[in-house]
CSV table of C-alpha atoms in Angstrom, one decimal:
chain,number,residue,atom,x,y,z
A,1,UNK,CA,0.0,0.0,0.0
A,2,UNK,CA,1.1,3.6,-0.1
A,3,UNK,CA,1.6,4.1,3.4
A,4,UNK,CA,3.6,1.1,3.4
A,5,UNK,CA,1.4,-1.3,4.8
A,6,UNK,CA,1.8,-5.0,4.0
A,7,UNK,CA,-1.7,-6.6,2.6
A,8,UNK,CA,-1.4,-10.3,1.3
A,9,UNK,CA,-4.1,-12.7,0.6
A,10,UNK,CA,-5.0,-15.7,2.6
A,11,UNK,CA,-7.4,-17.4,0.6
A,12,UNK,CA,-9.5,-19.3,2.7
A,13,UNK,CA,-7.3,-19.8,5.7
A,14,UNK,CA,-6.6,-23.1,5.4
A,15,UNK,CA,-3.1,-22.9,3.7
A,16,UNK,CA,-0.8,-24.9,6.3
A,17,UNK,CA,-0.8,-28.9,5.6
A,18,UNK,CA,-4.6,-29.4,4.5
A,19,UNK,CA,-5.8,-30.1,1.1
A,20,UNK,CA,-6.7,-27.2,-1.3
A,21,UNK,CA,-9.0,-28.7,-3.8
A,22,UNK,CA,-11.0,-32.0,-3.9
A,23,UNK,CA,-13.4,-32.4,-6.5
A,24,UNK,CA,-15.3,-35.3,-8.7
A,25,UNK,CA,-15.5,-36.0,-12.6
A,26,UNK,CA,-17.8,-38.6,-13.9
A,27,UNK,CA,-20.0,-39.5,-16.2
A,28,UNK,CA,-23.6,-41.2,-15.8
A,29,UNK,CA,-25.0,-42.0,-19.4
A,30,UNK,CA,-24.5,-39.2,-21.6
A,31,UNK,CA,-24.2,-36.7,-18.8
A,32,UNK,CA,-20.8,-35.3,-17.5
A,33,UNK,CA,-19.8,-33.7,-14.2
A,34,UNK,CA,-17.9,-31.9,-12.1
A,35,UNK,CA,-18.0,-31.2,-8.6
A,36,UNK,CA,-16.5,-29.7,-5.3
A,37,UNK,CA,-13.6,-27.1,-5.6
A,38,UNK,CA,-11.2,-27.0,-8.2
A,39,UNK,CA,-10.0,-23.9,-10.5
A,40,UNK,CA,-12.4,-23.6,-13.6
A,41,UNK,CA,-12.5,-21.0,-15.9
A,42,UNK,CA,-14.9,-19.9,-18.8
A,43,UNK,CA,-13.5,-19.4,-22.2
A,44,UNK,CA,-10.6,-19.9,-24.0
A,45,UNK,CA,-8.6,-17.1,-22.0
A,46,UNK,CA,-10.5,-17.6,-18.7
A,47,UNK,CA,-11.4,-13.6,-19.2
A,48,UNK,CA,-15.3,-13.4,-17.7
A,49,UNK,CA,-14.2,-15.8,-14.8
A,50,UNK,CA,-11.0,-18.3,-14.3
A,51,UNK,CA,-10.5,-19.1,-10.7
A,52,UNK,CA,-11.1,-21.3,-7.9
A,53,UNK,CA,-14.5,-21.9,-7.4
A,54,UNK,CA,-16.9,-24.6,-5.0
A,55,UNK,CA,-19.6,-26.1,-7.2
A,56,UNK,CA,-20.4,-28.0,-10.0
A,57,UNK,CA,-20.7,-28.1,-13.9
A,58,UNK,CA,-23.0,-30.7,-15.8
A,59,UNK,CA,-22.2,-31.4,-19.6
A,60,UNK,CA,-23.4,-33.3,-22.7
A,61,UNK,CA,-22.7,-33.3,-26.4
A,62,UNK,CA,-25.2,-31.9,-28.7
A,63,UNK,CA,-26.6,-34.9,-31.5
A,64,UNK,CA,-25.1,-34.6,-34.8
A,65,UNK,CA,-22.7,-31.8,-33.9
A,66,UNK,CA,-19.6,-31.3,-32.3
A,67,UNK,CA,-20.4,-29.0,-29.6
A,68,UNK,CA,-20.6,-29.7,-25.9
A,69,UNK,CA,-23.5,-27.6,-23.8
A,70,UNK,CA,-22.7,-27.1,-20.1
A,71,UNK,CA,-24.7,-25.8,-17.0
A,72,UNK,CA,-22.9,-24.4,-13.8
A,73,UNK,CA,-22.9,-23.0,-10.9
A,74,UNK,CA,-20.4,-21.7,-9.2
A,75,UNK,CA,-19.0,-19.5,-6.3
A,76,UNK,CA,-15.0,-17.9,-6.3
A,77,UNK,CA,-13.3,-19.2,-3.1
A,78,UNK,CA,-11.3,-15.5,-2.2
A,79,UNK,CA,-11.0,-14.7,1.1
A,80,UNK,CA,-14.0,-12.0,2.1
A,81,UNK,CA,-16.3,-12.8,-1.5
A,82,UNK,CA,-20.1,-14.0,-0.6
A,83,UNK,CA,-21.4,-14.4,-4.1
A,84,UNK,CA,-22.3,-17.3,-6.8
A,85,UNK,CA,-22.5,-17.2,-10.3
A,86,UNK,CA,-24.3,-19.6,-12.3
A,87,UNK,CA,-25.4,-19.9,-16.3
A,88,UNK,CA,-25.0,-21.7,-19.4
A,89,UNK,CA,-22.5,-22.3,-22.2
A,90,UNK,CA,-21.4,-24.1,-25.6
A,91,UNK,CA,-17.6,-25.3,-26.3
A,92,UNK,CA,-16.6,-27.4,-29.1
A,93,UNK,CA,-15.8,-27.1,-32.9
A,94,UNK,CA,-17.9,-25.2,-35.5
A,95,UNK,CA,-15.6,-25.9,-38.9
A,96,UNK,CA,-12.6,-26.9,-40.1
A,97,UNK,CA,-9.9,-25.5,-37.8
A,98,UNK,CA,-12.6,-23.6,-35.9
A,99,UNK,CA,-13.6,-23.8,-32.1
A,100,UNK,CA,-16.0,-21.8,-29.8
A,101,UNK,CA,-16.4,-21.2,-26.4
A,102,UNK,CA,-19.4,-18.7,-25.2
A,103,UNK,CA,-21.1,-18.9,-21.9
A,104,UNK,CA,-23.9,-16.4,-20.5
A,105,UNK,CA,-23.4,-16.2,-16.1
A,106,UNK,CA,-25.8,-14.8,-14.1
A,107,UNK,CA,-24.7,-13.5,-10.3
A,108,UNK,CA,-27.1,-14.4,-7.9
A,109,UNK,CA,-27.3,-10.9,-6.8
A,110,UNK,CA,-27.9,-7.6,-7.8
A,111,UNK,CA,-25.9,-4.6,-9.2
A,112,UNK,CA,-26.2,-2.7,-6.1
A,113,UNK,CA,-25.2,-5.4,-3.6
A,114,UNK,CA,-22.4,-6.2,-1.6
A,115,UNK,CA,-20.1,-9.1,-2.9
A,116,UNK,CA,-18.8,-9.5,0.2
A,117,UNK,CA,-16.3,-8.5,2.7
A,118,UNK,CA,-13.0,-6.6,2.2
A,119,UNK,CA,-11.1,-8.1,5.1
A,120,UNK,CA,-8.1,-6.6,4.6
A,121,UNK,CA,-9.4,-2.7,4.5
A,122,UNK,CA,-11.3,-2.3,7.6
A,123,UNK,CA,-12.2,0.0,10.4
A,124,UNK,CA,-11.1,-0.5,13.4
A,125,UNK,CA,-13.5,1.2,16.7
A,126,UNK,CA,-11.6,1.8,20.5
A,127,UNK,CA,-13.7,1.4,23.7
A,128,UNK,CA,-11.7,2.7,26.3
A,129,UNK,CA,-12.8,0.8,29.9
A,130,UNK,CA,-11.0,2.6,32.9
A,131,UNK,CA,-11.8,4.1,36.2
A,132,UNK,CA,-9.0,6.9,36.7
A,133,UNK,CA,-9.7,9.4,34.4
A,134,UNK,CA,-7.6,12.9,33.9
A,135,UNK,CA,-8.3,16.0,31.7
A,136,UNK,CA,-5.9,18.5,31.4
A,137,UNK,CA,-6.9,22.1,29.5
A,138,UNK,CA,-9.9,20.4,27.8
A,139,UNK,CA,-11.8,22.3,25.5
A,140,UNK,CA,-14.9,20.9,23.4
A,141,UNK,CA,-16.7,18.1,23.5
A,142,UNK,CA,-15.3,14.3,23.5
A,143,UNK,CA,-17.4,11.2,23.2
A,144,UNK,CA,-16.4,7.7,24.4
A,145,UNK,CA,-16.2,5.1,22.1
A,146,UNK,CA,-16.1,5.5,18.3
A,147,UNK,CA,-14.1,5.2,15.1
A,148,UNK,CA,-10.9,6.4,15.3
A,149,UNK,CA,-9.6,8.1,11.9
A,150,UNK,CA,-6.1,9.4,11.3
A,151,UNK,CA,-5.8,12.6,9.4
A,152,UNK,CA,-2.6,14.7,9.5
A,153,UNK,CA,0.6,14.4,9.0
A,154,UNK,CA,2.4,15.4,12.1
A,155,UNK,CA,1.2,15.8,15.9
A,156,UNK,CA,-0.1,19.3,15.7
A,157,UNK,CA,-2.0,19.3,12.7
A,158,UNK,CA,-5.2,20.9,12.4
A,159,UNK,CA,-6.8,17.7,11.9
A,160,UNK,CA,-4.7,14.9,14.0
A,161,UNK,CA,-5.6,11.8,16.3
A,162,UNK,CA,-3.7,9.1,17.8
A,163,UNK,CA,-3.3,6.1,20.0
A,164,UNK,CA,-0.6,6.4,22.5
A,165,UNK,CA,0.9,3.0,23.0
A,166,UNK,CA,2.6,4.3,26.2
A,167,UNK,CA,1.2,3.7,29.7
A,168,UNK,CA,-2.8,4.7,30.2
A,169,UNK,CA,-4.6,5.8,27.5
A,170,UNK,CA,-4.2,9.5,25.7
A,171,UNK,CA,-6.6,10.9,23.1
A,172,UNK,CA,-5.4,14.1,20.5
A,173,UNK,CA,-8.3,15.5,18.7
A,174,UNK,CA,-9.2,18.3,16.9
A,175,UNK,CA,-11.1,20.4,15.4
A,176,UNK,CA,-13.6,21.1,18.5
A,177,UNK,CA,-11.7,19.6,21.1
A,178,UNK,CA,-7.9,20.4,22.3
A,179,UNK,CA,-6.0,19.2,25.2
A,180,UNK,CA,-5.2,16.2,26.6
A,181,UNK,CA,-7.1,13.7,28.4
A,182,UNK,CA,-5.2,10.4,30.2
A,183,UNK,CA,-7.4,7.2,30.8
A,184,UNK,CA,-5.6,4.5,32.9
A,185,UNK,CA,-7.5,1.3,32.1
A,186,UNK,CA,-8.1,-1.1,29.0
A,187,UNK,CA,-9.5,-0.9,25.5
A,188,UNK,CA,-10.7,-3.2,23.5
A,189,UNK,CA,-10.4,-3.3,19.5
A,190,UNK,CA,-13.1,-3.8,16.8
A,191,UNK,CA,-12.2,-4.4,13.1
A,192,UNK,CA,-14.9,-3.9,10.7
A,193,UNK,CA,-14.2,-5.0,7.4
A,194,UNK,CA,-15.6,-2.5,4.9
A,195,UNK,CA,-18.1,-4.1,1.9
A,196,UNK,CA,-17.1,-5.2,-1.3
A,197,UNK,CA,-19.3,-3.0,-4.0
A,198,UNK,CA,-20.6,-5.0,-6.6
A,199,UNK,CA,-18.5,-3.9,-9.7
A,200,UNK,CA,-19.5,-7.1,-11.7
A,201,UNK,CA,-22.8,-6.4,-11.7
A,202,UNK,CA,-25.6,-9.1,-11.9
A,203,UNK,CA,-24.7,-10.2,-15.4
A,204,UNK,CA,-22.0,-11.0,-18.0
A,205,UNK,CA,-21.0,-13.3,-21.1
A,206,UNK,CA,-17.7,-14.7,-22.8
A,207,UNK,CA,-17.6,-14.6,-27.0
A,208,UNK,CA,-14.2,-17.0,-27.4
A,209,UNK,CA,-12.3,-18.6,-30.4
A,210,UNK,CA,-10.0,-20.9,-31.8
A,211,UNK,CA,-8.9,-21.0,-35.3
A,212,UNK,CA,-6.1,-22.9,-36.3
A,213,UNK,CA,-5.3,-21.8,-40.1
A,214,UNK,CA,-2.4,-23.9,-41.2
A,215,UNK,CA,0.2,-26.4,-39.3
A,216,UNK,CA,1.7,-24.9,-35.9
A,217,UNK,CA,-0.5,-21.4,-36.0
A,218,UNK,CA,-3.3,-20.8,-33.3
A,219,UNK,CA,-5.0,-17.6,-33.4
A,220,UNK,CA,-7.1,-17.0,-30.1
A,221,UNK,CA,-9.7,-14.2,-29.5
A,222,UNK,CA,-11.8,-13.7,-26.8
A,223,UNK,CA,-14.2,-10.4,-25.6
A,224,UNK,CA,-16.2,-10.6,-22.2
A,225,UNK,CA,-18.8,-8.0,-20.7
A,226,UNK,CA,-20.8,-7.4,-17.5
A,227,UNK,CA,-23.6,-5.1,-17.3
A,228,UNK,CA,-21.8,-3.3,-14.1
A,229,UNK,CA,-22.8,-0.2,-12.5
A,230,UNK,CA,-20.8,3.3,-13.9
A,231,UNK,CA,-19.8,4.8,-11.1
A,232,UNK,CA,-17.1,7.7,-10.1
A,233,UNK,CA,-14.8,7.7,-6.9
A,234,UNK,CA,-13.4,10.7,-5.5
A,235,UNK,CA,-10.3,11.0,-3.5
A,236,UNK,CA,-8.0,13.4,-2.0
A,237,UNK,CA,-4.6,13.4,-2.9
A,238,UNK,CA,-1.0,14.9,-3.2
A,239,UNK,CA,-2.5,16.9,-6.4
A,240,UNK,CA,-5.5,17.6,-4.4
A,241,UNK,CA,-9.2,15.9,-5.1
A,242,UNK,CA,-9.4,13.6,-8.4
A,243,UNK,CA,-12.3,11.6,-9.6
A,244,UNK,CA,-12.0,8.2,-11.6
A,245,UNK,CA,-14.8,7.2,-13.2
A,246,UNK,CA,-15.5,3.5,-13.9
A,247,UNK,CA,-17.5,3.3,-16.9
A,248,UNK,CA,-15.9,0.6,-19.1
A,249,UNK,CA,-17.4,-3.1,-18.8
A,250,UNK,CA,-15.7,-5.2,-21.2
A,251,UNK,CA,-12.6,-7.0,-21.7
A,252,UNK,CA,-10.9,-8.1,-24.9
A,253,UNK,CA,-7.8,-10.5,-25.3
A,254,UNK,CA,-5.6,-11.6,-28.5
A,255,UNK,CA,-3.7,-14.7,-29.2
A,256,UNK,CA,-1.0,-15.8,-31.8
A,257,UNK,CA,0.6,-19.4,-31.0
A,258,UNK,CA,3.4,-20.9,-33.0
A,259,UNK,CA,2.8,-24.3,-31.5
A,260,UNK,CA,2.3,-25.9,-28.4
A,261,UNK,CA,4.3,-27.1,-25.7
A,262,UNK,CA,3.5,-30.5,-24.3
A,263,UNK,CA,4.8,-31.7,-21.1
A,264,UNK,CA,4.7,-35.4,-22.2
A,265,UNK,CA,7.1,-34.6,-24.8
A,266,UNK,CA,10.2,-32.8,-23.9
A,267,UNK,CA,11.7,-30.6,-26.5
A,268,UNK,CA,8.8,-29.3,-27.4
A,269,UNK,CA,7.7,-25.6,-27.4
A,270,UNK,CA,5.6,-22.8,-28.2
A,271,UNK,CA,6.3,-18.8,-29.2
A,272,UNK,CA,3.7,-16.5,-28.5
A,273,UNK,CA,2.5,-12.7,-29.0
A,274,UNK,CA,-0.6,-11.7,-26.6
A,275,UNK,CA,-2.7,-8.1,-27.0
A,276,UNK,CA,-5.0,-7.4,-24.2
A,277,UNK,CA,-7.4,-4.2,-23.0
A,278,UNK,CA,-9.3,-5.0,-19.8
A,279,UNK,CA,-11.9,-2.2,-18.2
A,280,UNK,CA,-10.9,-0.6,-15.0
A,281,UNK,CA,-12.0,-2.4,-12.0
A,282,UNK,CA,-12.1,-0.7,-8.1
A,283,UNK,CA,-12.2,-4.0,-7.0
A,284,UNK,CA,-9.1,-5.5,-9.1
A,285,UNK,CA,-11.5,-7.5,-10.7
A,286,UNK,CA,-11.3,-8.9,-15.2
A,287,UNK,CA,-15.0,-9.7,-16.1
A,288,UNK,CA,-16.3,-11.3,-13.0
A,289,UNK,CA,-13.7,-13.2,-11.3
A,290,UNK,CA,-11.7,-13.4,-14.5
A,291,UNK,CA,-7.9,-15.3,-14.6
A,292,UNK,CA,-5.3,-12.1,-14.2
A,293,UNK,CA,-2.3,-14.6,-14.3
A,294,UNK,CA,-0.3,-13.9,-11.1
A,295,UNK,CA,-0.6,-10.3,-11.7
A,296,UNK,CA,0.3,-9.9,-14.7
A,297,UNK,CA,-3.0,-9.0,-16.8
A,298,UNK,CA,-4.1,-6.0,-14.6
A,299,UNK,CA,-7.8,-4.4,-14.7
A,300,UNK,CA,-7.2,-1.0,-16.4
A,301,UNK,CA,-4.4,-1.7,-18.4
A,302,UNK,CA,-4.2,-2.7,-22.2
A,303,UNK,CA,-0.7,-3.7,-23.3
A,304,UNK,CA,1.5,-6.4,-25.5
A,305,UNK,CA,3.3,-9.9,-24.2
A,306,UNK,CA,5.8,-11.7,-26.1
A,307,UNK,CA,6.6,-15.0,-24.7
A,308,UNK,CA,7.8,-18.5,-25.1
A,309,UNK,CA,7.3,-22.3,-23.1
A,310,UNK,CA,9.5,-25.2,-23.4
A,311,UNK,CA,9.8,-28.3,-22.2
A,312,UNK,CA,13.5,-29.2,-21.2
A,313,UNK,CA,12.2,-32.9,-19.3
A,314,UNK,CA,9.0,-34.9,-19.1
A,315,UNK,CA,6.6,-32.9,-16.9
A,316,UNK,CA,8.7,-29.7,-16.9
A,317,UNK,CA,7.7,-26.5,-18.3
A,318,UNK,CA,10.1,-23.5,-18.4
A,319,UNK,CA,7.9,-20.2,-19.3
A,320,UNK,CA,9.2,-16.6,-19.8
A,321,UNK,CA,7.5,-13.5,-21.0
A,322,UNK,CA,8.1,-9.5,-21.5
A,323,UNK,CA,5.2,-7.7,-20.8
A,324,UNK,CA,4.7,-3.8,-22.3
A,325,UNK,CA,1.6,-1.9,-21.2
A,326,UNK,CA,-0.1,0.8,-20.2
A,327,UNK,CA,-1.4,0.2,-16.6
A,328,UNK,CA,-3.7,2.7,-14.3
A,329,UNK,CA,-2.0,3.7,-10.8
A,330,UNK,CA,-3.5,2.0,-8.2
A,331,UNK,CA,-2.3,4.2,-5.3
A,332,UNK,CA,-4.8,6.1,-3.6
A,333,UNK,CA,-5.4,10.0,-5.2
A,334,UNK,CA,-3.8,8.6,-8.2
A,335,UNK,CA,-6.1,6.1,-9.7
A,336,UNK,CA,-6.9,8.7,-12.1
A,337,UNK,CA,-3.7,8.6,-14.1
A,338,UNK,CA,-1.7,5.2,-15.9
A,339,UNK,CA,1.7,5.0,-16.5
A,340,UNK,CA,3.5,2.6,-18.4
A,341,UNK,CA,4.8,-1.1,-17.1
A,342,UNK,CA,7.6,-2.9,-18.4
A,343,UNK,CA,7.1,-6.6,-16.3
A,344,UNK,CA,9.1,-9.3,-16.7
A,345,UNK,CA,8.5,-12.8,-15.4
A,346,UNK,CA,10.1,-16.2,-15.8
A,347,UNK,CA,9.3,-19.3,-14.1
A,348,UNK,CA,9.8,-23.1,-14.5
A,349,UNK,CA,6.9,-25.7,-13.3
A,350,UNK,CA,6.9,-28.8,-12.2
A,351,UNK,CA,4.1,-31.1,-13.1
A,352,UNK,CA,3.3,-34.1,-10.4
């Protein structure tokens, strides 16, 4: 964060020697499914929602094609996130060289609703509980209890409060009340996590495509939209008060291949050139709950990757990537403004 604070996410809490995902794939007839938690995403670039979600997903072909309808439903497993999101889709090949992959979700609530919890921005409330009170050149009026807001800079400000950490209890805060006053005793703490805003909205869809032209070349294509709420936040800043408005809902993502990699078969490879432009998102959100790739496809920004995999031993998969874009700041009073990020990553997999 700007003010230096350390925020990380702890999924569901359960990281330390328990199983992350259990789920069931059958088949009963000419009925598939798919149940329990796993990571599922809809799409051929996972752009309207690819993430770890509880649920299930029933499947079957369609006669005399070569399509495959599903049903789902589905809710993303982040830490703080109380929603579901359930629909329809059709995956499978339309011609020669040509796939598809288009799914309708519904959220099962509205556009004005909460999505959940943001656990880690929250408010925290003192109750001071002591018996030896002392007020010293006290002016104004102070209340027990409360939220307790920082707001200057510097002990003296116009506008300052604090918790002393030092023996007793001592309360700075103005405007309408100066002085000091000393409470010898305990407090207690509240957090209270602020609300997600719903900045999905209560509906969205995936158009997504496949064609492979001639040996070795894949050309992928994908566009996603929600029917979110526009809205505009203001915020006070170094450059003073900025609005951002939010008022783009879709998401659109290019692909050129040159092959695949296979981790079955090692030597093998792929070369790749990726375009993306994904909407601006207050909650860090593509689409829904749509796949950002450890960071590196960011809500707001719209950019280039060129990239390679290969496979230097069975199950091994060695993946680098340059990444060139134009990203909004995501630092408070700032989120008005982009600059532009040069991201490199590299990393090697093992498959077990």
């Amino acid at each position: 964060m700007a003010d230096g604070t350390l925020k990380s996410h702890n999924g569901h809490d359960d990281e330390d020697g328990v199983i992350q995902r259990v789920w069931a794939e059958g088949k009963t007839g000419v009925v598939n499914y798919d149940i329990g938690r796993r990571w599922r995403g809809l799409g051929f670039q996972n752009i309207l929602l690819g993430n770890e979600t509880d649920g299930a997903v029933i499947s079957t072909a369609i006669p005399k094609s070569k399509l495959t309808a599903n049903a789902f439903y589905l809710t993303p497993t982040d830490k703080g996130y109380d929603f579901s999101v359930y629909g329809a889709g059709v995956q499978g090949q339309v011609g020669h060289g040509l796939q598809i992959s288009a799914a309708i979700a519904k959220l099962n609530i509205g556009k004005h609703e909460s999505m959940g919890q943001n656990v880690y921005d929250t408010t925290k409330t003192f109750k001071v509980e002591g018996t030896d009170v002392t007020i010293k050149d006290l002016s104004g009026t102070i209340k027990g209890g409360g939220d307790f807001k920082w707001w200057g800079k510097v002990p003296g400000d116009e506008q300052y409060g604090a918790f002393n950490s030092d023996s007793g209890f001592s309360i700075y805060y103005t405007p309408g009340l100066s002085g000091k006053v000393d409470a010898s005793g305990t407090y207690t703490v509240t957090e209270t996590p602020s609300e997600y805003r719903n900045t999905a909205g209560s509906l969205g869809f995936v158009l997504s495509a496949m064609w492979n032209p001639m040996k070795n070349i894949f050309l992928l294509g994908d566009y996603a939209r929600t029917n979110g709420q526009d809205y505009t936040v203001g915020e006070w800043g170094a450059n003073g008060y900025t609005e951002t408005k939010y008022d783009k809902h879709d998401c659109t993502a290019l692909r050129l291949n040159y092959r695949w990699s296979n981790i079955n078969d090692p030597g093998s490879f792929q070369l790749y050139a990726r375009w993306y432009n994904y909407a601006r998102n207050i909650n860090n959100l593509v689409g829904i709950f749509g796949d950002k790739e450890w960071g590196a496809l960011q809500p707001g920004s719209k950019g280039w990757i060129l990239g390679f995999k290969y496979v230097p031993a069975k199950n091994i998969e060695w993946e680098t990537f340059y990444e060139m874009a134009t990203a909004q700041n995501t630092l408070y009073g700032h989120k008005n403004e982009t600059y532009h990020r040069n991201f490199v990553r590299t990393m090697v997999d093992y498959h077990f």
